[in-house]
Coordinates of N, CA, C and O in Angstrom, one line a residue:
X7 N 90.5 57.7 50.6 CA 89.8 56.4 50.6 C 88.7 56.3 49.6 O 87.8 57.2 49.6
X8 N 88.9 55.1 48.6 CA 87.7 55.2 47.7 C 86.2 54.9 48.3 O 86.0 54.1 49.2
X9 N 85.4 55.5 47.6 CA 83.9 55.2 48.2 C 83.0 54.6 47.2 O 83.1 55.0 46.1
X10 N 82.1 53.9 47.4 CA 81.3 53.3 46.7 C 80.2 53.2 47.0 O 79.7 54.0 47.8
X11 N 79.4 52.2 46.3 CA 77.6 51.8 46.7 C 77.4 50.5 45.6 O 77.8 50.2 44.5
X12 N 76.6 50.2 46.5 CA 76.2 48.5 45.2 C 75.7 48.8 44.5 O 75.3 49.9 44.7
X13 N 75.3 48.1 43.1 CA 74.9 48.5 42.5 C 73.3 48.7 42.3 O 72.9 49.5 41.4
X14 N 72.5 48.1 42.9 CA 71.4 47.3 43.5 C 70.6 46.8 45.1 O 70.8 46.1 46.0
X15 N 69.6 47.7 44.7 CA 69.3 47.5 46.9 C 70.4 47.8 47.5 O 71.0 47.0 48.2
X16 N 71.0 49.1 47.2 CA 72.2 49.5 48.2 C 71.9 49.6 49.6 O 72.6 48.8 50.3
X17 N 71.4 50.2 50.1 CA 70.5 50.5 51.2 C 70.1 49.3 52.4 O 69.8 49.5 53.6
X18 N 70.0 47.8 51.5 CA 69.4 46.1 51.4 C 71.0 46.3 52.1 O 71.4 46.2 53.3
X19 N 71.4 46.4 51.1 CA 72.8 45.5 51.3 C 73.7 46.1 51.9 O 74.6 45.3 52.2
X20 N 73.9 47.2 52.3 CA 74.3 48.3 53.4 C 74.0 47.0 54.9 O 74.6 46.1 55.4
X21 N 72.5 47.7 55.0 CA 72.2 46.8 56.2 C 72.7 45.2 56.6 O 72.9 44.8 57.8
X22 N 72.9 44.7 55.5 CA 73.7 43.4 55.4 C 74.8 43.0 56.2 O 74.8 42.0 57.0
X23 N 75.9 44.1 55.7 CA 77.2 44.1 55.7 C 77.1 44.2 57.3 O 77.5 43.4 58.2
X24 N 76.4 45.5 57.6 CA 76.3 45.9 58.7 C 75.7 45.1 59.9 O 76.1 45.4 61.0
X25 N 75.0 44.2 59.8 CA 74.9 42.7 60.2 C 76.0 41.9 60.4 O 76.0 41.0 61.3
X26 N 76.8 42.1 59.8 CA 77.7 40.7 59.3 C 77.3 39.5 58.3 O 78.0 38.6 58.0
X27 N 76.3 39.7 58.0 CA 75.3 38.5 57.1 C 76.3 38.7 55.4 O 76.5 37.9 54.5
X28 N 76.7 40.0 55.5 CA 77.6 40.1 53.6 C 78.6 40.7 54.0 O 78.8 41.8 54.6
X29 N 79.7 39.6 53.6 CA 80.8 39.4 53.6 C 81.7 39.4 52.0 O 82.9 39.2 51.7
X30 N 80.6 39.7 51.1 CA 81.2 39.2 49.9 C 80.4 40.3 48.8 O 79.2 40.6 48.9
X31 N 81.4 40.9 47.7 CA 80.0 40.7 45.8 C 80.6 40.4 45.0 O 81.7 39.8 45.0
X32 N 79.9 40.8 44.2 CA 80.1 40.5 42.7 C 80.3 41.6 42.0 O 79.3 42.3 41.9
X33 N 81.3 42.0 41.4 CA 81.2 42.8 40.3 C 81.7 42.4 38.5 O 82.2 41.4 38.0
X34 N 81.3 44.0 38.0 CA 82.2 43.5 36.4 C 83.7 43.4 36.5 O 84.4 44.0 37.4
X35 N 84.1 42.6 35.3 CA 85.3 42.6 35.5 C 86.3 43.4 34.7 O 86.5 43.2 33.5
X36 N 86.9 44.3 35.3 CA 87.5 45.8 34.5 C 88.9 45.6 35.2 O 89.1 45.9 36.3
X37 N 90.0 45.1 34.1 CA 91.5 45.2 34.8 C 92.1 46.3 35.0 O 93.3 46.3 34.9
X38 N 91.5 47.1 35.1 CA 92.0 48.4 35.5 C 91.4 48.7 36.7 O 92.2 49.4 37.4
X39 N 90.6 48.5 37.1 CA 89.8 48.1 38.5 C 89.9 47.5 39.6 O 89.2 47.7 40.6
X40 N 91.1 46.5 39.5 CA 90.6 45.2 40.4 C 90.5 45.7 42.1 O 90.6 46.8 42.6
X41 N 90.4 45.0 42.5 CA 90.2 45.5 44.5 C 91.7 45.4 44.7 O 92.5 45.0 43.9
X42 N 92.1 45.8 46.0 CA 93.3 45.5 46.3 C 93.3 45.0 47.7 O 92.6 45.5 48.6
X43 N 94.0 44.0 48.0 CA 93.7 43.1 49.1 C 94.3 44.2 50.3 O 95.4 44.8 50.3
X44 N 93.7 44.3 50.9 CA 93.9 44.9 52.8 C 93.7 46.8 52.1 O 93.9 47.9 52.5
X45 N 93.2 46.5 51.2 CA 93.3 48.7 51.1 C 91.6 48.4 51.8 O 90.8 47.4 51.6
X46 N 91.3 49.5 52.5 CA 90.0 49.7 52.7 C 89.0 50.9 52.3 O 89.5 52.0 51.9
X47 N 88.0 50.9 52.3 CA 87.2 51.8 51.4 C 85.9 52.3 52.1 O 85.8 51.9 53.3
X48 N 84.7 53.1 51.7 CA 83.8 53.5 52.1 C 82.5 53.3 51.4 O 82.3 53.6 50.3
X49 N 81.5 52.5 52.6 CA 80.2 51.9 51.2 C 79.2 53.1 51.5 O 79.2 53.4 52.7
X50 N 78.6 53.7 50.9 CA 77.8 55.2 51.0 C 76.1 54.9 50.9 O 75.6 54.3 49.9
X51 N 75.5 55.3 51.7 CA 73.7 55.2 51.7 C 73.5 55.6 50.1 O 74.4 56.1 49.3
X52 N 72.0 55.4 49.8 CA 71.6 55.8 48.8 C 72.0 57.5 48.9 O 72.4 58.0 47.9
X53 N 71.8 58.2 50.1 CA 71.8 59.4 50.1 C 72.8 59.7 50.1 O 72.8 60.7 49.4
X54 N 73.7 59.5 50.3 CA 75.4 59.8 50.4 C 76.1 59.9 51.5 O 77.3 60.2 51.6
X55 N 75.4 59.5 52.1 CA 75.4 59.6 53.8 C 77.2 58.0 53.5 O 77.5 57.1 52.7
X56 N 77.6 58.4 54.3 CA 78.7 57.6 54.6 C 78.3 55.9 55.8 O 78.0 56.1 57.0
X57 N 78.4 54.8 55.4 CA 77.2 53.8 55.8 C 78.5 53.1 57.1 O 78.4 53.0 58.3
X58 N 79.7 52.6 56.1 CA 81.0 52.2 57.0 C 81.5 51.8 56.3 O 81.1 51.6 55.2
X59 N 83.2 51.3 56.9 CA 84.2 51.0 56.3 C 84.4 49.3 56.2 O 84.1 48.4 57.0
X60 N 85.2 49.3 54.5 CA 85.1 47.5 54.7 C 86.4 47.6 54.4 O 86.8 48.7 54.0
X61 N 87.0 46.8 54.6 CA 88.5 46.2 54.0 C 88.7 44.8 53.1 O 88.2 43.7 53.5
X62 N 89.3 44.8 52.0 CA 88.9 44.4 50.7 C 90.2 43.0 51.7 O 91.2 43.3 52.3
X63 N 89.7 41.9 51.7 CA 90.2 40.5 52.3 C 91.0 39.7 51.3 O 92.1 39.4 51.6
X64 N 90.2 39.1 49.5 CA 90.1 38.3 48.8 C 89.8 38.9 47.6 O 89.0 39.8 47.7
X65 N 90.3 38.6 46.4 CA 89.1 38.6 45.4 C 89.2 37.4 44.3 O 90.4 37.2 44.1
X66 N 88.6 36.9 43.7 CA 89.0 35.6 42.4 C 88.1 36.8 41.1 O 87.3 37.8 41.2
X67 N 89.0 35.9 40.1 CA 88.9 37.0 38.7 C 88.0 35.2 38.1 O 88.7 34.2 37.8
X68 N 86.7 35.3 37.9 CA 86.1 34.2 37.1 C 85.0 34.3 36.6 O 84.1 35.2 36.8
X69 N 84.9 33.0 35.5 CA 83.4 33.0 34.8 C 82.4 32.8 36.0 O 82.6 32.2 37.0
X70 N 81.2 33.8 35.5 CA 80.1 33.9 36.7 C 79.6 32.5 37.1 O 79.4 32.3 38.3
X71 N 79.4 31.4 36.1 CA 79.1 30.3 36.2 C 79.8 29.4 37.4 O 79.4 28.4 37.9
X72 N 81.1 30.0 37.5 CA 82.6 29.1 38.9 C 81.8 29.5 40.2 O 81.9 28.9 41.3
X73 N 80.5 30.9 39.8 CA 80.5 31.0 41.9 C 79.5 30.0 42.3 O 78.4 30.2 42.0
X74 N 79.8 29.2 42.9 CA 79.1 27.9 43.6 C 78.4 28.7 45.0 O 78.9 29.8 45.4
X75 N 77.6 28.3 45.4 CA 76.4 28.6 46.6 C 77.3 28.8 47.5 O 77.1 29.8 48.2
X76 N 78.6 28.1 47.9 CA 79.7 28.4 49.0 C 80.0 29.7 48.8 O 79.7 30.3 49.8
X77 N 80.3 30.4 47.9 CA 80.9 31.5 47.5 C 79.6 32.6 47.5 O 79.8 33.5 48.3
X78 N 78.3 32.5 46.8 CA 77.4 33.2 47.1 C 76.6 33.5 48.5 O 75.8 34.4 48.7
X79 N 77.1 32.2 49.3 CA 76.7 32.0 50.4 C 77.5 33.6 51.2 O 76.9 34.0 52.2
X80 N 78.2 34.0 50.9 CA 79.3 34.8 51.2 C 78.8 36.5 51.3 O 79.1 37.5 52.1
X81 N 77.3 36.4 49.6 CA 76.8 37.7 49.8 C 75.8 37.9 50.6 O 75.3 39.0 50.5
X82 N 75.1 36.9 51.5 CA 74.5 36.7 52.6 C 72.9 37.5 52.0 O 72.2 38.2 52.7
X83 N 72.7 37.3 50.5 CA 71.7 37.8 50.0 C 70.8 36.6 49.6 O 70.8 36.3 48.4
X84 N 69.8 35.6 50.7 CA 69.3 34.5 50.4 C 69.9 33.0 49.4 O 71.1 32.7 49.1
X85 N 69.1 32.5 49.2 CA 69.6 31.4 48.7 C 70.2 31.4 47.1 O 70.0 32.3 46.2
X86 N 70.8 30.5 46.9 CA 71.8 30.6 45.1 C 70.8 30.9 44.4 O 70.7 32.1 44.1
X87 N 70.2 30.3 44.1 CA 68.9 30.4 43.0 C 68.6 32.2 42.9 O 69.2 33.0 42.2
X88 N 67.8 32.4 43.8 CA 67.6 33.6 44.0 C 68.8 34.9 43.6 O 68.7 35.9 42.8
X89 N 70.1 34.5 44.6 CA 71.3 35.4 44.0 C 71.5 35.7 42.4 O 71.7 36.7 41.7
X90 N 71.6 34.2 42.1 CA 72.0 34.1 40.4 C 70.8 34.7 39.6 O 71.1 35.3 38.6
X91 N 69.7 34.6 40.0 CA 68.7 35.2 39.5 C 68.9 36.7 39.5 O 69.1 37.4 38.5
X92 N 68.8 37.1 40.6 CA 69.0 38.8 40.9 C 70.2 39.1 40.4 O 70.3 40.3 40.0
X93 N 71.4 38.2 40.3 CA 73.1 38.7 39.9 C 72.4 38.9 38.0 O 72.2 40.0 37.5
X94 N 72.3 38.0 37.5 CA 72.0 37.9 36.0 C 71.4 39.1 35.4 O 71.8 39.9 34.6
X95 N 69.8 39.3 36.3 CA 69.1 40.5 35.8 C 70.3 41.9 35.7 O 70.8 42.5 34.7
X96 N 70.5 42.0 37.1 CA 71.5 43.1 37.5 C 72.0 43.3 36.0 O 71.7 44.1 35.2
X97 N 73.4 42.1 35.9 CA 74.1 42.7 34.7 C 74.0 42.9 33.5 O 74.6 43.6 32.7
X98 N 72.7 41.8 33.4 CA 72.2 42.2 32.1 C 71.7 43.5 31.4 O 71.7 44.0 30.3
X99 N 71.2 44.0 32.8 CA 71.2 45.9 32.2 C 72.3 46.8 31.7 O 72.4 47.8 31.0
X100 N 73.3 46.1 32.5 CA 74.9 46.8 31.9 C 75.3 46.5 30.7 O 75.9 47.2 30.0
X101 N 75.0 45.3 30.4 CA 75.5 44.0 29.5 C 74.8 43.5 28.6 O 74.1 42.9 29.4
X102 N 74.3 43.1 27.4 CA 73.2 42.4 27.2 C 73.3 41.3 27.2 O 72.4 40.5 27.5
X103 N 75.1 41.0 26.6 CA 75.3 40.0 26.1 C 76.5 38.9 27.6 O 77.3 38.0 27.5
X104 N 75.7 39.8 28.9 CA 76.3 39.1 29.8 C 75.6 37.7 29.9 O 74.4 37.6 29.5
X105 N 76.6 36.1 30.7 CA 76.0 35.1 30.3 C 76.9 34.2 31.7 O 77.7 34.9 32.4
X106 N 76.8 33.4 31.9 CA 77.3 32.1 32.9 C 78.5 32.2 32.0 O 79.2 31.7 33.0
X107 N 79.3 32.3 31.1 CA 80.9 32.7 31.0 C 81.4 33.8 30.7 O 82.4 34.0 29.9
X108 N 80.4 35.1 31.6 CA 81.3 36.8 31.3 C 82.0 36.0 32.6 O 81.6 35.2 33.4
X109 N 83.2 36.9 32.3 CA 83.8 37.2 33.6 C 83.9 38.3 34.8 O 84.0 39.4 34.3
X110 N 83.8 38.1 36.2 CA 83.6 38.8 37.3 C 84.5 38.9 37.9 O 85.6 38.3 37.6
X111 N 84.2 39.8 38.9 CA 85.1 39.7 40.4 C 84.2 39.3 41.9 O 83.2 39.9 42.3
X112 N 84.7 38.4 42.2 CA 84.0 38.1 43.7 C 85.3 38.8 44.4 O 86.5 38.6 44.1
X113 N 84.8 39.6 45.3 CA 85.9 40.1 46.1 C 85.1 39.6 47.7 O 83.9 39.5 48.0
X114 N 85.9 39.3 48.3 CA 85.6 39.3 50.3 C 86.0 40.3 50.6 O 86.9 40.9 50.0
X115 N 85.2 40.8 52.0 CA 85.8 42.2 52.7 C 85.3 41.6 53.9 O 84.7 40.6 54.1
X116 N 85.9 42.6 54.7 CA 85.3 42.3 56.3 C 84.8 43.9 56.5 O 84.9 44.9 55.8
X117 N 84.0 43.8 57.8 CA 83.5 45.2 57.7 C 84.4 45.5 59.0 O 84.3 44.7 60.0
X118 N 85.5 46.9 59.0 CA 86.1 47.5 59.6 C 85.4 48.3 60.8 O 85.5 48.1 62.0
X119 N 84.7 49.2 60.0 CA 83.9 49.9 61.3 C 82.5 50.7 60.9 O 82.3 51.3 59.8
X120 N 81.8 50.5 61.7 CA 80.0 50.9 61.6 C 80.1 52.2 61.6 O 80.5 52.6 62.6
X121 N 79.7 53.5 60.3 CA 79.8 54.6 60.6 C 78.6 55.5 61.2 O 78.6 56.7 61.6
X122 N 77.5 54.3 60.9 CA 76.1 55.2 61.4 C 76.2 54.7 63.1 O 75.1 54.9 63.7
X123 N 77.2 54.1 63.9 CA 77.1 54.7 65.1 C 77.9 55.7 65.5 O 79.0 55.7 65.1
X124 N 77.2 56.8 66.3 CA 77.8 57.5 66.8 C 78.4 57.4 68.6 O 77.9 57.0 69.6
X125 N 79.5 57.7 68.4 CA 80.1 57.8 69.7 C 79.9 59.2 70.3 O 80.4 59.5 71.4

């Protein structure tokens, strides 16, 4: 099962998911990458600690500029303004020349199961 971590306030956004409040991200867009709808995966603490399982729902392949507030509404990380603000910085460290027409992946997941409870 592949494992990951966001790229940014992982730990933020761990807790999120884990809420139910993030339902959705953003990433770069790498066609050799893409998500695969119903495969499921593991989001990891900053420490490595194993956080829980999401299952990949959706994804659209578009210019950053298509994700409207409905769709950001989705990373349950405050309001558009704010997102697109914090999404932009983010990539621009990867990117310089990232802009409102690089292309992304918005993928949806649902979260499967909580692994910081113990039974």
């Amino acid at each position: 099962m592949k494992k990951w971590s966001f790229g940014i306030d992982n730990d933020i956004l761990i807790k999120l998911v884990l809420e139910g409040k993030k339902r959705a991200t953003t990433s770069n867009y790498d066609k050799n990458e893409l998500p695969i709808i119903g495969e499921q995966s593991i989001i990891l603490f900053d420490n490595g600690e194993e956080a829980c399982i999401v299952e990949t729902l959706d994804y659209k392949i578009l210019k950053f500029k298509d994700i409207d507030e409905s769709l950001s509404n989705l990373e349950g990380e405050g309001s558009y303004d704010s997102w697109k603000e914090n999404h932009i910085n983010f990539f621009k460290k990867y990117d310089s020349d990232f802009n409102d027409d690089t292309i992304v992946v918005f993928e949806t997941f649902k979260l499967k199961k909580d692994l910081t409870k113990k039974h």
